Tab-separated table of C-alpha atoms and ligand atoms in Angstrom:
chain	number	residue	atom	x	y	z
A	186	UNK	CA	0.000	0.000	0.000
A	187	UNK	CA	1.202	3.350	-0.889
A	188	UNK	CA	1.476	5.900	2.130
A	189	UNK	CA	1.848	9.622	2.138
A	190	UNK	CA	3.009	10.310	5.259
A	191	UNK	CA	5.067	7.426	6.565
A	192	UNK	CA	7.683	4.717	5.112
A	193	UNK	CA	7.753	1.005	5.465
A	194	UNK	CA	10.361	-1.457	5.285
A	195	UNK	CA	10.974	-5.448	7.023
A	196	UNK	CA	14.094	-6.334	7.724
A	197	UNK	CA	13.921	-10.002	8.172
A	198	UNK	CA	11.705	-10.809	10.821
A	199	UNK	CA	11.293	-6.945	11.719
A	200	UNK	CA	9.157	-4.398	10.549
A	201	UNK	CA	10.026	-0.923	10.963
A	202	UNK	CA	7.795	2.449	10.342
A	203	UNK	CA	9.312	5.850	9.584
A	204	UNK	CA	7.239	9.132	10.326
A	205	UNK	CA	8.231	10.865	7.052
A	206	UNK	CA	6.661	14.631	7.264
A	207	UNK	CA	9.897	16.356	6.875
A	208	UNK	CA	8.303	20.053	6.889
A	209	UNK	CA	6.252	19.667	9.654
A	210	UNK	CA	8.665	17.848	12.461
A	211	UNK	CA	6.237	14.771	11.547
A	212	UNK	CA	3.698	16.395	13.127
A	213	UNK	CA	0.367	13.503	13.691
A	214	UNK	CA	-1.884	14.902	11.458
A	215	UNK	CA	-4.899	12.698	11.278
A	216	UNK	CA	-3.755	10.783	8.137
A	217	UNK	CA	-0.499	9.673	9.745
A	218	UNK	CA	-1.843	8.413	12.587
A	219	UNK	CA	-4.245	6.945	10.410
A	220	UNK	CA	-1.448	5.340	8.004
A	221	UNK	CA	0.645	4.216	10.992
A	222	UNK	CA	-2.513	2.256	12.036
A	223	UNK	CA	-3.181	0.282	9.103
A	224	UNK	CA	0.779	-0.086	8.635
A	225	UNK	CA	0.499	-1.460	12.232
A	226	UNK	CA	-2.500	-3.809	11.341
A	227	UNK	CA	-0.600	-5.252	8.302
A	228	UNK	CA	2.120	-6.130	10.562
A	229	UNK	CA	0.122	-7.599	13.064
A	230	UNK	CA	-1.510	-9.741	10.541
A	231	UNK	CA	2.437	-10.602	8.686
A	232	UNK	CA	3.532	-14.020	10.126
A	233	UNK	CA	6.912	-13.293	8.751
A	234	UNK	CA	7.194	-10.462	11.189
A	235	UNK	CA	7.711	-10.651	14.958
A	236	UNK	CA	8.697	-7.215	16.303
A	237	UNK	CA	7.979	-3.650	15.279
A	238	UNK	CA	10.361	-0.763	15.179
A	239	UNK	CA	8.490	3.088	15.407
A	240	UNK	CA	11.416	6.023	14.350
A	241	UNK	CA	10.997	9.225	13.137
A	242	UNK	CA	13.528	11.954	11.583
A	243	UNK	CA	16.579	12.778	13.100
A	244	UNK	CA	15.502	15.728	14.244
A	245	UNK	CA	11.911	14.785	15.148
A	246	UNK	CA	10.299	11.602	16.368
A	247	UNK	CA	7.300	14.169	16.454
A	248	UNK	CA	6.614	17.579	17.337
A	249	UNK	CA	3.029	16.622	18.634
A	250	UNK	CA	-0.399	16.664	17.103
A	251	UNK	CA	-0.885	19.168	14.119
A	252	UNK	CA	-1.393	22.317	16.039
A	253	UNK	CA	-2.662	23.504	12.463
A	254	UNK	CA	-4.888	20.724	11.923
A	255	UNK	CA	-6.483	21.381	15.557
A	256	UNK	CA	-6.597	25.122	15.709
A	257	UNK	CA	-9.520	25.580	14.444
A	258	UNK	CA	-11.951	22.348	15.614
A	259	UNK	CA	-15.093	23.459	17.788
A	260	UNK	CA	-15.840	21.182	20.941
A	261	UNK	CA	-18.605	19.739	19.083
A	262	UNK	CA	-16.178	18.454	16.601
A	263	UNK	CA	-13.802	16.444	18.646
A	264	UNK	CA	-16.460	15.273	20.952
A	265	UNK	CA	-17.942	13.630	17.652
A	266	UNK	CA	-14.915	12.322	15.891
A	267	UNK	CA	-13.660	11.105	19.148
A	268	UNK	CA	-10.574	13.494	18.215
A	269	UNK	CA	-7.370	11.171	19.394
A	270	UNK	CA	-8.651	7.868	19.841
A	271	UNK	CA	-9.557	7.622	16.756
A	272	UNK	CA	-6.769	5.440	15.179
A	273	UNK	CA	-4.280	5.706	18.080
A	274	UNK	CA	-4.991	2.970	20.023
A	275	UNK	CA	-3.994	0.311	17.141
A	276	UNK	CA	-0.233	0.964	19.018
A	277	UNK	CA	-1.579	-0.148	22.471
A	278	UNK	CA	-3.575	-3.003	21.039
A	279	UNK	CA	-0.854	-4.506	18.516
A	280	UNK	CA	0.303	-7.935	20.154
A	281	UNK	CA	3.648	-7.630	18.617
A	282	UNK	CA	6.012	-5.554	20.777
A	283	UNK	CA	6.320	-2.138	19.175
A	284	UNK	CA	9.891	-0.176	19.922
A	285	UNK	CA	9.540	3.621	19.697
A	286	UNK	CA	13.444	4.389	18.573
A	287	UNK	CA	13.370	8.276	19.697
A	288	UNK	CA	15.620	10.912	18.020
A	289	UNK	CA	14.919	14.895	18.355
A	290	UNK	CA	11.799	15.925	19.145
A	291	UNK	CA	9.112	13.753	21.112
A	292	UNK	CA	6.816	16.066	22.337
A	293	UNK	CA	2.858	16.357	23.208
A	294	UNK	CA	1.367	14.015	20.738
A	295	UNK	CA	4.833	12.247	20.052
A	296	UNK	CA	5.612	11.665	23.530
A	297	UNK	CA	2.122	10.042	24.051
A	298	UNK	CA	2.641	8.447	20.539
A	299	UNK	CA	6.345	6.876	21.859
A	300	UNK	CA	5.074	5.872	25.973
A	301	UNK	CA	2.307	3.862	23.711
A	302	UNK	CA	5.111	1.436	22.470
A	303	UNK	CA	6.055	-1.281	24.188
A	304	UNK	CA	9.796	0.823	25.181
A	305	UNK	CA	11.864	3.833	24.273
A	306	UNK	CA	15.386	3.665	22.887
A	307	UNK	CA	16.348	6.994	22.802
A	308	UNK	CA	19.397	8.571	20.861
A	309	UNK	CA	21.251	11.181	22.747
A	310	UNK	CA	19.701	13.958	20.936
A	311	UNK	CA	16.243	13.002	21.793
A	312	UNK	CA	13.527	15.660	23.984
A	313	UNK	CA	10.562	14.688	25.825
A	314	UNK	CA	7.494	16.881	26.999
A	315	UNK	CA	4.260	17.701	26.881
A	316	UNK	CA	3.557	21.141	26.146
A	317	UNK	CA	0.277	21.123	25.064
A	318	UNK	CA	-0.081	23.906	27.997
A	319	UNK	CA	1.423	26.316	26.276
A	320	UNK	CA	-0.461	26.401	23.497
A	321	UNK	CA	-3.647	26.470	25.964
A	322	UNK	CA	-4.587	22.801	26.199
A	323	UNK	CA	-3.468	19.517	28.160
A	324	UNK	CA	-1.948	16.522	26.665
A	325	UNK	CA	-4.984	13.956	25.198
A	326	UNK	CA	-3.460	10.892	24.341
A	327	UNK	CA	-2.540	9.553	27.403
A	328	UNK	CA	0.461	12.039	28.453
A	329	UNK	CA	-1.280	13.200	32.031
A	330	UNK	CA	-1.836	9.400	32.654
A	331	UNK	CA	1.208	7.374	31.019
A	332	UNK	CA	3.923	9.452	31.921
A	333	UNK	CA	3.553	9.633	35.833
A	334	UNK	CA	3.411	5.879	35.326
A	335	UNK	CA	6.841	6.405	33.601
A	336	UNK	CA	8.845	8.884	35.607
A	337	UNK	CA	6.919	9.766	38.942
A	338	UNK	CA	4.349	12.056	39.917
A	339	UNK	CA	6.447	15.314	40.667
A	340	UNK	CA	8.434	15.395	37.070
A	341	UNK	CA	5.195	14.791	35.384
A	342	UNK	CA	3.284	17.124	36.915
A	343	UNK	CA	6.202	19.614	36.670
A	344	UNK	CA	6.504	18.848	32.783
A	345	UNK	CA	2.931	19.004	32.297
A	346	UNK	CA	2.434	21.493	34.224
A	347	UNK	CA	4.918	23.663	32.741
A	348	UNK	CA	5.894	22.526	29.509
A	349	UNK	CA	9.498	21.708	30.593
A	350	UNK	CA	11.772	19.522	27.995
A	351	UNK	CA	13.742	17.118	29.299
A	352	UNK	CA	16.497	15.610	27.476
A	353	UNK	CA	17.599	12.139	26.829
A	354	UNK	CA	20.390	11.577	30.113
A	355	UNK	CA	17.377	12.892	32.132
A	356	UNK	CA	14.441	10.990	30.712
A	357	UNK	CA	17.034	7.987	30.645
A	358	UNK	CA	17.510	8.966	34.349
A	359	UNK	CA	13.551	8.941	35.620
A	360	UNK	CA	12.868	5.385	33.518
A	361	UNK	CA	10.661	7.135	30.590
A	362	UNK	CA	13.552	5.388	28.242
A	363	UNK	CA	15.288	1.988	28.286
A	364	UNK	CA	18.746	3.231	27.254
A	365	UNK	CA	20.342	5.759	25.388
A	366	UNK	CA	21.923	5.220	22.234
A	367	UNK	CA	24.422	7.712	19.646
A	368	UNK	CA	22.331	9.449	17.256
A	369	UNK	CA	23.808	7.279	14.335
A	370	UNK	CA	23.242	3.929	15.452
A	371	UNK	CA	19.523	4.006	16.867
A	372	UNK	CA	17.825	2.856	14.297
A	373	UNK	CA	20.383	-0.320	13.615
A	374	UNK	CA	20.407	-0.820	17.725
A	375	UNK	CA	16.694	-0.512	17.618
A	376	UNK	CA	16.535	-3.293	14.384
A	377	UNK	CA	18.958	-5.266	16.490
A	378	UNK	CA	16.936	-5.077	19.372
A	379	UNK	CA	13.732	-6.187	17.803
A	380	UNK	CA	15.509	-8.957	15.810
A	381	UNK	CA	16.126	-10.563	19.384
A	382	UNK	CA	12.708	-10.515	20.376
A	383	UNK	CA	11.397	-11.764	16.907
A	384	UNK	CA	13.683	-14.763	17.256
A	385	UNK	CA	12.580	-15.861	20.595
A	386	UNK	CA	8.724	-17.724	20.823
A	387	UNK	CA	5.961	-15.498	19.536
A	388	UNK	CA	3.310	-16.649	22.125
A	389	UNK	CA	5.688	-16.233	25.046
A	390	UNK	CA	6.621	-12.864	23.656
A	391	UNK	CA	3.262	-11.833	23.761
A	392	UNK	CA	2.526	-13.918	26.813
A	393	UNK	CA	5.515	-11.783	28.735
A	394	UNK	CA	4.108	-8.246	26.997
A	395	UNK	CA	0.856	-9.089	28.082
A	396	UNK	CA	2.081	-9.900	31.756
A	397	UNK	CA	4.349	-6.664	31.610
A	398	UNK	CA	1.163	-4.581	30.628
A	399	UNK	CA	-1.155	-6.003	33.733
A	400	UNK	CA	1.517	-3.936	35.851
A	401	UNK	CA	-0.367	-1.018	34.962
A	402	UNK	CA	-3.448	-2.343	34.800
A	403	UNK	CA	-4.463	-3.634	38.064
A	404	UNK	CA	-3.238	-4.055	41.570
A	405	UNK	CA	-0.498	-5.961	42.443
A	406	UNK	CA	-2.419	-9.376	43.883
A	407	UNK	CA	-4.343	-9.209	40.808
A	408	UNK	CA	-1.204	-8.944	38.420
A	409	UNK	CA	0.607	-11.603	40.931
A	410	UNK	CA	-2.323	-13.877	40.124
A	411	UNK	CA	-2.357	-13.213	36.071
A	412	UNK	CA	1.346	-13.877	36.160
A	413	UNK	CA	1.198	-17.133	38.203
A	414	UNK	CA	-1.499	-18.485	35.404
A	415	UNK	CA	0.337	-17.618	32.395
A	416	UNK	CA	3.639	-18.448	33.772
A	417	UNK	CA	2.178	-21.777	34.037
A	418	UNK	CA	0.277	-21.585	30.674
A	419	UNK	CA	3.938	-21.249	29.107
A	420	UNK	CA	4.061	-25.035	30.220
A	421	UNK	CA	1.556	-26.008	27.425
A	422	UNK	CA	3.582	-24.636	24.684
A	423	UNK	CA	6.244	-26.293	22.294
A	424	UNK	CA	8.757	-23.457	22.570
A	425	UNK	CA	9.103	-23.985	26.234
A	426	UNK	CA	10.086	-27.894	25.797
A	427	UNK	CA	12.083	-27.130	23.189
A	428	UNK	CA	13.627	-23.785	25.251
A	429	UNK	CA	14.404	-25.725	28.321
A	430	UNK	CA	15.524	-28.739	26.538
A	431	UNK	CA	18.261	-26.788	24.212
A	432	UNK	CA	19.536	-25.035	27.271
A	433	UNK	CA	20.230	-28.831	28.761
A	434	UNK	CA	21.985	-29.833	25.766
A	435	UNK	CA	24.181	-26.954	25.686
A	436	UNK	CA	22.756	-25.932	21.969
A	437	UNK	CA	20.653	-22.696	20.842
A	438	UNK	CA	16.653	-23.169	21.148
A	439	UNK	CA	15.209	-23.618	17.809
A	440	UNK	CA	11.633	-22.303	18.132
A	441	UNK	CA	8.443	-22.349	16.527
A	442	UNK	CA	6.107	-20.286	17.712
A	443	UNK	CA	3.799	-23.176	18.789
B	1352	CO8	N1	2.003	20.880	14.504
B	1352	CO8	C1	2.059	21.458	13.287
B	1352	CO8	N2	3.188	21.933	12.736
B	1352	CO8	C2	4.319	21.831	13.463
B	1352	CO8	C3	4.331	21.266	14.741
B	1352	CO8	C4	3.088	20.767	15.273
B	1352	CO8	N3	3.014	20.166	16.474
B	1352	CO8	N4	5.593	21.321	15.239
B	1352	CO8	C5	6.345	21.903	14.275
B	1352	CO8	N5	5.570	22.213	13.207
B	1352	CO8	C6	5.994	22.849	11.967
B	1352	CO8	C7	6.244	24.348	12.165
B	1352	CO8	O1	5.032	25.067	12.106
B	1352	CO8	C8	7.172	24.647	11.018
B	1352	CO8	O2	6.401	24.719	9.849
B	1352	CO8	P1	6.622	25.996	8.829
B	1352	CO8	O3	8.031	25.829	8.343
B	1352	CO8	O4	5.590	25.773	7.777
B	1352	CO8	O5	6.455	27.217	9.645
B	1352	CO8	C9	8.015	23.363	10.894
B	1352	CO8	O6	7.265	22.347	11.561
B	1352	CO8	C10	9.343	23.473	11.587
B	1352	CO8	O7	9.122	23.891	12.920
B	1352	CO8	P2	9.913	25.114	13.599
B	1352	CO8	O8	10.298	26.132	12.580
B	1352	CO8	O9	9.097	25.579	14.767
B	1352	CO8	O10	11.246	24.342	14.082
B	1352	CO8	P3	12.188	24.718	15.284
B	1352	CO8	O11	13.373	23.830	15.159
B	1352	CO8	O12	12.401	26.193	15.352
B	1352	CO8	O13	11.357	24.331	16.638
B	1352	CO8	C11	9.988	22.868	17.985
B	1352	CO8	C12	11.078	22.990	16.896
B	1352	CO8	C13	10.533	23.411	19.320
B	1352	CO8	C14	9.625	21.413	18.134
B	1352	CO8	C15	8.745	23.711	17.568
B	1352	CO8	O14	8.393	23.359	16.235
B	1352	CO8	C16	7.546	23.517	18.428
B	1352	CO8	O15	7.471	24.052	19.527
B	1352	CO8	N6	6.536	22.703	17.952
B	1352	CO8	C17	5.304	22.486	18.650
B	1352	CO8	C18	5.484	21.571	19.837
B	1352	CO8	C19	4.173	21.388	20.568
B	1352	CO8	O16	3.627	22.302	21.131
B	1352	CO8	N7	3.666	20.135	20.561
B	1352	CO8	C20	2.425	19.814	21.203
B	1352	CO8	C21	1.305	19.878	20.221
B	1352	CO8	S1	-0.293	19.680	20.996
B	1352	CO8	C22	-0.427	17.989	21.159
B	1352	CO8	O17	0.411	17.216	20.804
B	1352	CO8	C23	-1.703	17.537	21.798
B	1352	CO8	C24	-1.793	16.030	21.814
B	1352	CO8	C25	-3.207	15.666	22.026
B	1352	CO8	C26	-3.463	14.265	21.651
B	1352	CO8	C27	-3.120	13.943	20.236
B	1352	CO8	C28	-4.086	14.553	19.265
B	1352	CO8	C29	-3.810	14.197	17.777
Protein backbone atom coordinates (compact mmCIF):
# COMPACT_ATOMS: atom_id res chain seq x y z
CA UNK A 1 0.00 0.00 0.00
CA UNK A 2 1.20 3.35 -0.89
CA UNK A 3 1.48 5.90 2.13
CA UNK A 4 1.85 9.62 2.14
CA UNK A 5 3.01 10.31 5.26
CA UNK A 6 5.07 7.43 6.57
CA UNK A 7 7.68 4.72 5.11
CA UNK A 8 7.75 1.01 5.47
CA UNK A 9 10.36 -1.46 5.29
CA UNK A 10 10.97 -5.45 7.02
CA UNK A 11 14.09 -6.33 7.72
CA UNK A 12 13.92 -10.00 8.17
CA UNK A 13 11.71 -10.81 10.82
CA UNK A 14 11.29 -6.95 11.72
CA UNK A 15 9.16 -4.40 10.55
CA UNK A 16 10.03 -0.92 10.96
CA UNK A 17 7.79 2.45 10.34
CA UNK A 18 9.31 5.85 9.58
CA UNK A 19 7.24 9.13 10.33
CA UNK A 20 8.23 10.87 7.05
CA UNK A 21 6.66 14.63 7.26
CA UNK A 22 9.90 16.36 6.87
CA UNK A 23 8.30 20.05 6.89
CA UNK A 24 6.25 19.67 9.65
CA UNK A 25 8.67 17.85 12.46
CA UNK A 26 6.24 14.77 11.55
CA UNK A 27 3.70 16.40 13.13
CA UNK A 28 0.37 13.50 13.69
CA UNK A 29 -1.88 14.90 11.46
CA UNK A 30 -4.90 12.70 11.28
CA UNK A 31 -3.76 10.78 8.14
CA UNK A 32 -0.50 9.67 9.74
CA UNK A 33 -1.84 8.41 12.59
CA UNK A 34 -4.24 6.95 10.41
CA UNK A 35 -1.45 5.34 8.00
CA UNK A 36 0.65 4.22 10.99
CA UNK A 37 -2.51 2.26 12.04
CA UNK A 38 -3.18 0.28 9.10
CA UNK A 39 0.78 -0.09 8.63
CA UNK A 40 0.50 -1.46 12.23
CA UNK A 41 -2.50 -3.81 11.34
CA UNK A 42 -0.60 -5.25 8.30
CA UNK A 43 2.12 -6.13 10.56
CA UNK A 44 0.12 -7.60 13.06
CA UNK A 45 -1.51 -9.74 10.54
CA UNK A 46 2.44 -10.60 8.69
CA UNK A 47 3.53 -14.02 10.13
CA UNK A 48 6.91 -13.29 8.75
CA UNK A 49 7.19 -10.46 11.19
CA UNK A 50 7.71 -10.65 14.96
CA UNK A 51 8.70 -7.21 16.30
CA UNK A 52 7.98 -3.65 15.28
CA UNK A 53 10.36 -0.76 15.18
CA UNK A 54 8.49 3.09 15.41
CA UNK A 55 11.42 6.02 14.35
CA UNK A 56 11.00 9.23 13.14
CA UNK A 57 13.53 11.95 11.58
CA UNK A 58 16.58 12.78 13.10
CA UNK A 59 15.50 15.73 14.24
CA UNK A 60 11.91 14.79 15.15
CA UNK A 61 10.30 11.60 16.37
CA UNK A 62 7.30 14.17 16.45
CA UNK A 63 6.61 17.58 17.34
CA UNK A 64 3.03 16.62 18.63
CA UNK A 65 -0.40 16.66 17.10
CA UNK A 66 -0.88 19.17 14.12
CA UNK A 67 -1.39 22.32 16.04
CA UNK A 68 -2.66 23.50 12.46
CA UNK A 69 -4.89 20.72 11.92
CA UNK A 70 -6.48 21.38 15.56
CA UNK A 71 -6.60 25.12 15.71
CA UNK A 72 -9.52 25.58 14.44
CA UNK A 73 -11.95 22.35 15.61
CA UNK A 74 -15.09 23.46 17.79
CA UNK A 75 -15.84 21.18 20.94
CA UNK A 76 -18.61 19.74 19.08
CA UNK A 77 -16.18 18.45 16.60
CA UNK A 78 -13.80 16.44 18.65
CA UNK A 79 -16.46 15.27 20.95
CA UNK A 80 -17.94 13.63 17.65
CA UNK A 81 -14.91 12.32 15.89
CA UNK A 82 -13.66 11.11 19.15
CA UNK A 83 -10.57 13.49 18.22
CA UNK A 84 -7.37 11.17 19.39
CA UNK A 85 -8.65 7.87 19.84
CA UNK A 86 -9.56 7.62 16.76
CA UNK A 87 -6.77 5.44 15.18
CA UNK A 88 -4.28 5.71 18.08
CA UNK A 89 -4.99 2.97 20.02
CA UNK A 90 -3.99 0.31 17.14
CA UNK A 91 -0.23 0.96 19.02
CA UNK A 92 -1.58 -0.15 22.47
CA UNK A 93 -3.58 -3.00 21.04
CA UNK A 94 -0.85 -4.51 18.52
CA UNK A 95 0.30 -7.93 20.15
CA UNK A 96 3.65 -7.63 18.62
CA UNK A 97 6.01 -5.55 20.78
CA UNK A 98 6.32 -2.14 19.18
CA UNK A 99 9.89 -0.18 19.92
CA UNK A 100 9.54 3.62 19.70
CA UNK A 101 13.44 4.39 18.57
CA UNK A 102 13.37 8.28 19.70
CA UNK A 103 15.62 10.91 18.02
CA UNK A 104 14.92 14.89 18.35
CA UNK A 105 11.80 15.93 19.15
CA UNK A 106 9.11 13.75 21.11
CA UNK A 107 6.82 16.07 22.34
CA UNK A 108 2.86 16.36 23.21
CA UNK A 109 1.37 14.01 20.74
CA UNK A 110 4.83 12.25 20.05
CA UNK A 111 5.61 11.66 23.53
CA UNK A 112 2.12 10.04 24.05
CA UNK A 113 2.64 8.45 20.54
CA UNK A 114 6.35 6.88 21.86
CA UNK A 115 5.07 5.87 25.97
CA UNK A 116 2.31 3.86 23.71
CA UNK A 117 5.11 1.44 22.47
CA UNK A 118 6.06 -1.28 24.19
CA UNK A 119 9.80 0.82 25.18
CA UNK A 120 11.86 3.83 24.27
CA UNK A 121 15.39 3.67 22.89
CA UNK A 122 16.35 6.99 22.80
CA UNK A 123 19.40 8.57 20.86
CA UNK A 124 21.25 11.18 22.75
CA UNK A 125 19.70 13.96 20.94
CA UNK A 126 16.24 13.00 21.79
CA UNK A 127 13.53 15.66 23.98
CA UNK A 128 10.56 14.69 25.82
CA UNK A 129 7.49 16.88 27.00
CA UNK A 130 4.26 17.70 26.88
CA UNK A 131 3.56 21.14 26.15
CA UNK A 132 0.28 21.12 25.06
CA UNK A 133 -0.08 23.91 28.00
CA UNK A 134 1.42 26.32 26.28
CA UNK A 135 -0.46 26.40 23.50
CA UNK A 136 -3.65 26.47 25.96
CA UNK A 137 -4.59 22.80 26.20
CA UNK A 138 -3.47 19.52 28.16
CA UNK A 139 -1.95 16.52 26.67
CA UNK A 140 -4.98 13.96 25.20
CA UNK A 141 -3.46 10.89 24.34
CA UNK A 142 -2.54 9.55 27.40
CA UNK A 143 0.46 12.04 28.45
CA UNK A 144 -1.28 13.20 32.03
CA UNK A 145 -1.84 9.40 32.65
CA UNK A 146 1.21 7.37 31.02
CA UNK A 147 3.92 9.45 31.92
CA UNK A 148 3.55 9.63 35.83
CA UNK A 149 3.41 5.88 35.33
CA UNK A 150 6.84 6.40 33.60
CA UNK A 151 8.84 8.88 35.61
CA UNK A 152 6.92 9.77 38.94
CA UNK A 153 4.35 12.06 39.92
CA UNK A 154 6.45 15.31 40.67
CA UNK A 155 8.43 15.40 37.07
CA UNK A 156 5.20 14.79 35.38
CA UNK A 157 3.28 17.12 36.91
CA UNK A 158 6.20 19.61 36.67
CA UNK A 159 6.50 18.85 32.78
CA UNK A 160 2.93 19.00 32.30
CA UNK A 161 2.43 21.49 34.22
CA UNK A 162 4.92 23.66 32.74
CA UNK A 163 5.89 22.53 29.51
CA UNK A 164 9.50 21.71 30.59
CA UNK A 165 11.77 19.52 28.00
CA UNK A 166 13.74 17.12 29.30
CA UNK A 167 16.50 15.61 27.48
CA UNK A 168 17.60 12.14 26.83
CA UNK A 169 20.39 11.58 30.11
CA UNK A 170 17.38 12.89 32.13
CA UNK A 171 14.44 10.99 30.71
CA UNK A 172 17.03 7.99 30.64
CA UNK A 173 17.51 8.97 34.35
CA UNK A 174 13.55 8.94 35.62
CA UNK A 175 12.87 5.39 33.52
CA UNK A 176 10.66 7.14 30.59
CA UNK A 177 13.55 5.39 28.24
CA UNK A 178 15.29 1.99 28.29
CA UNK A 179 18.75 3.23 27.25
CA UNK A 180 20.34 5.76 25.39
CA UNK A 181 21.92 5.22 22.23
CA UNK A 182 24.42 7.71 19.65
CA UNK A 183 22.33 9.45 17.26
CA UNK A 184 23.81 7.28 14.34
CA UNK A 185 23.24 3.93 15.45
CA UNK A 186 19.52 4.01 16.87
CA UNK A 187 17.82 2.86 14.30
CA UNK A 188 20.38 -0.32 13.62
CA UNK A 189 20.41 -0.82 17.73
CA UNK A 190 16.69 -0.51 17.62
CA UNK A 191 16.53 -3.29 14.38
CA UNK A 192 18.96 -5.27 16.49
CA UNK A 193 16.94 -5.08 19.37
CA UNK A 194 13.73 -6.19 17.80
CA UNK A 195 15.51 -8.96 15.81
CA UNK A 196 16.13 -10.56 19.38
CA UNK A 197 12.71 -10.52 20.38
CA UNK A 198 11.40 -11.76 16.91
CA UNK A 199 13.68 -14.76 17.26
CA UNK A 200 12.58 -15.86 20.59
CA UNK A 201 8.72 -17.72 20.82
CA UNK A 202 5.96 -15.50 19.54
CA UNK A 203 3.31 -16.65 22.13
CA UNK A 204 5.69 -16.23 25.05
CA UNK A 205 6.62 -12.86 23.66
CA UNK A 206 3.26 -11.83 23.76
CA UNK A 207 2.53 -13.92 26.81
CA UNK A 208 5.51 -11.78 28.74
CA UNK A 209 4.11 -8.25 27.00
CA UNK A 210 0.86 -9.09 28.08
CA UNK A 211 2.08 -9.90 31.76
CA UNK A 212 4.35 -6.66 31.61
CA UNK A 213 1.16 -4.58 30.63
CA UNK A 214 -1.15 -6.00 33.73
CA UNK A 215 1.52 -3.94 35.85
CA UNK A 216 -0.37 -1.02 34.96
CA UNK A 217 -3.45 -2.34 34.80
CA UNK A 218 -4.46 -3.63 38.06
CA UNK A 219 -3.24 -4.06 41.57
CA UNK A 220 -0.50 -5.96 42.44
CA UNK A 221 -2.42 -9.38 43.88
CA UNK A 222 -4.34 -9.21 40.81
CA UNK A 223 -1.20 -8.94 38.42
CA UNK A 224 0.61 -11.60 40.93
CA UNK A 225 -2.32 -13.88 40.12
CA UNK A 226 -2.36 -13.21 36.07
CA UNK A 227 1.35 -13.88 36.16
CA UNK A 228 1.20 -17.13 38.20
CA UNK A 229 -1.50 -18.48 35.40
CA UNK A 230 0.34 -17.62 32.39
CA UNK A 231 3.64 -18.45 33.77
CA UNK A 232 2.18 -21.78 34.04
CA UNK A 233 0.28 -21.59 30.67
CA UNK A 234 3.94 -21.25 29.11
CA UNK A 235 4.06 -25.04 30.22
CA UNK A 236 1.56 -26.01 27.43
CA UNK A 237 3.58 -24.64 24.68
CA UNK A 238 6.24 -26.29 22.29
CA UNK A 239 8.76 -23.46 22.57
CA UNK A 240 9.10 -23.99 26.23
CA UNK A 241 10.09 -27.89 25.80
CA UNK A 242 12.08 -27.13 23.19
CA UNK A 243 13.63 -23.79 25.25
CA UNK A 244 14.40 -25.72 28.32
CA UNK A 245 15.52 -28.74 26.54
CA UNK A 246 18.26 -26.79 24.21
CA UNK A 247 19.54 -25.03 27.27
CA UNK A 248 20.23 -28.83 28.76
CA UNK A 249 21.98 -29.83 25.77
CA UNK A 250 24.18 -26.95 25.69
CA UNK A 251 22.76 -25.93 21.97
CA UNK A 252 20.65 -22.70 20.84
CA UNK A 253 16.65 -23.17 21.15
CA UNK A 254 15.21 -23.62 17.81
CA UNK A 255 11.63 -22.30 18.13
CA UNK A 256 8.44 -22.35 16.53
CA UNK A 257 6.11 -20.29 17.71
CA UNK A 258 3.80 -23.18 18.79
N1 LIG B 1 2.00 20.88 14.50
C1 LIG B 1 2.06 21.46 13.29
N2 LIG B 1 3.19 21.93 12.74
C2 LIG B 1 4.32 21.83 13.46
C3 LIG B 1 4.33 21.27 14.74
C4 LIG B 1 3.09 20.77 15.27
N3 LIG B 1 3.01 20.17 16.47
N4 LIG B 1 5.59 21.32 15.24
C5 LIG B 1 6.35 21.90 14.27
N5 LIG B 1 5.57 22.21 13.21
C6 LIG B 1 5.99 22.85 11.97
C7 LIG B 1 6.24 24.35 12.17
O1 LIG B 1 5.03 25.07 12.11
C8 LIG B 1 7.17 24.65 11.02
O2 LIG B 1 6.40 24.72 9.85
P1 LIG B 1 6.62 26.00 8.83
O3 LIG B 1 8.03 25.83 8.34
O4 LIG B 1 5.59 25.77 7.78
O5 LIG B 1 6.45 27.22 9.65
C9 LIG B 1 8.01 23.36 10.89
O6 LIG B 1 7.26 22.35 11.56
C10 LIG B 1 9.34 23.47 11.59
O7 LIG B 1 9.12 23.89 12.92
P2 LIG B 1 9.91 25.11 13.60
O8 LIG B 1 10.30 26.13 12.58
O9 LIG B 1 9.10 25.58 14.77
O10 LIG B 1 11.25 24.34 14.08
P3 LIG B 1 12.19 24.72 15.28
O11 LIG B 1 13.37 23.83 15.16
O12 LIG B 1 12.40 26.19 15.35
O13 LIG B 1 11.36 24.33 16.64
C11 LIG B 1 9.99 22.87 17.99
C12 LIG B 1 11.08 22.99 16.90
C13 LIG B 1 10.53 23.41 19.32
C14 LIG B 1 9.62 21.41 18.13
C15 LIG B 1 8.75 23.71 17.57
O14 LIG B 1 8.39 23.36 16.23
C16 LIG B 1 7.55 23.52 18.43
O15 LIG B 1 7.47 24.05 19.53
N6 LIG B 1 6.54 22.70 17.95
C17 LIG B 1 5.30 22.49 18.65
C18 LIG B 1 5.48 21.57 19.84
C19 LIG B 1 4.17 21.39 20.57
O16 LIG B 1 3.63 22.30 21.13
N7 LIG B 1 3.67 20.13 20.56
C20 LIG B 1 2.42 19.81 21.20
C21 LIG B 1 1.31 19.88 20.22
S1 LIG B 1 -0.29 19.68 21.00
C22 LIG B 1 -0.43 17.99 21.16
O17 LIG B 1 0.41 17.22 20.80
C23 LIG B 1 -1.70 17.54 21.80
C24 LIG B 1 -1.79 16.03 21.81
C25 LIG B 1 -3.21 15.67 22.03
C26 LIG B 1 -3.46 14.27 21.65
C27 LIG B 1 -3.12 13.94 20.24
C28 LIG B 1 -4.09 14.55 19.26
C29 LIG B 1 -3.81 14.20 17.78
Amino acid sequence: MAYEHILVETHDNVGVITLNRPKALNALCTDLVREVGSALNDMEANNEIGAIVLTGSEKAFAAGADIKEMADKSYMDVYLEDFITNGWEVITTCRKPIIAAVAGYALGGGCEFAMMCDFILAADNAKFGQPEITIGTIPGAGGTQRLPRYVGKSKAMEMVLTGRIMDAEEAERAGLVSRIVPLEELKDEAIKTAAKIADLSRPIVFTAKESVNRAYETTLAEGLRFERRTFHATFATEDQKEGMQAFAEKRSPKFNHR
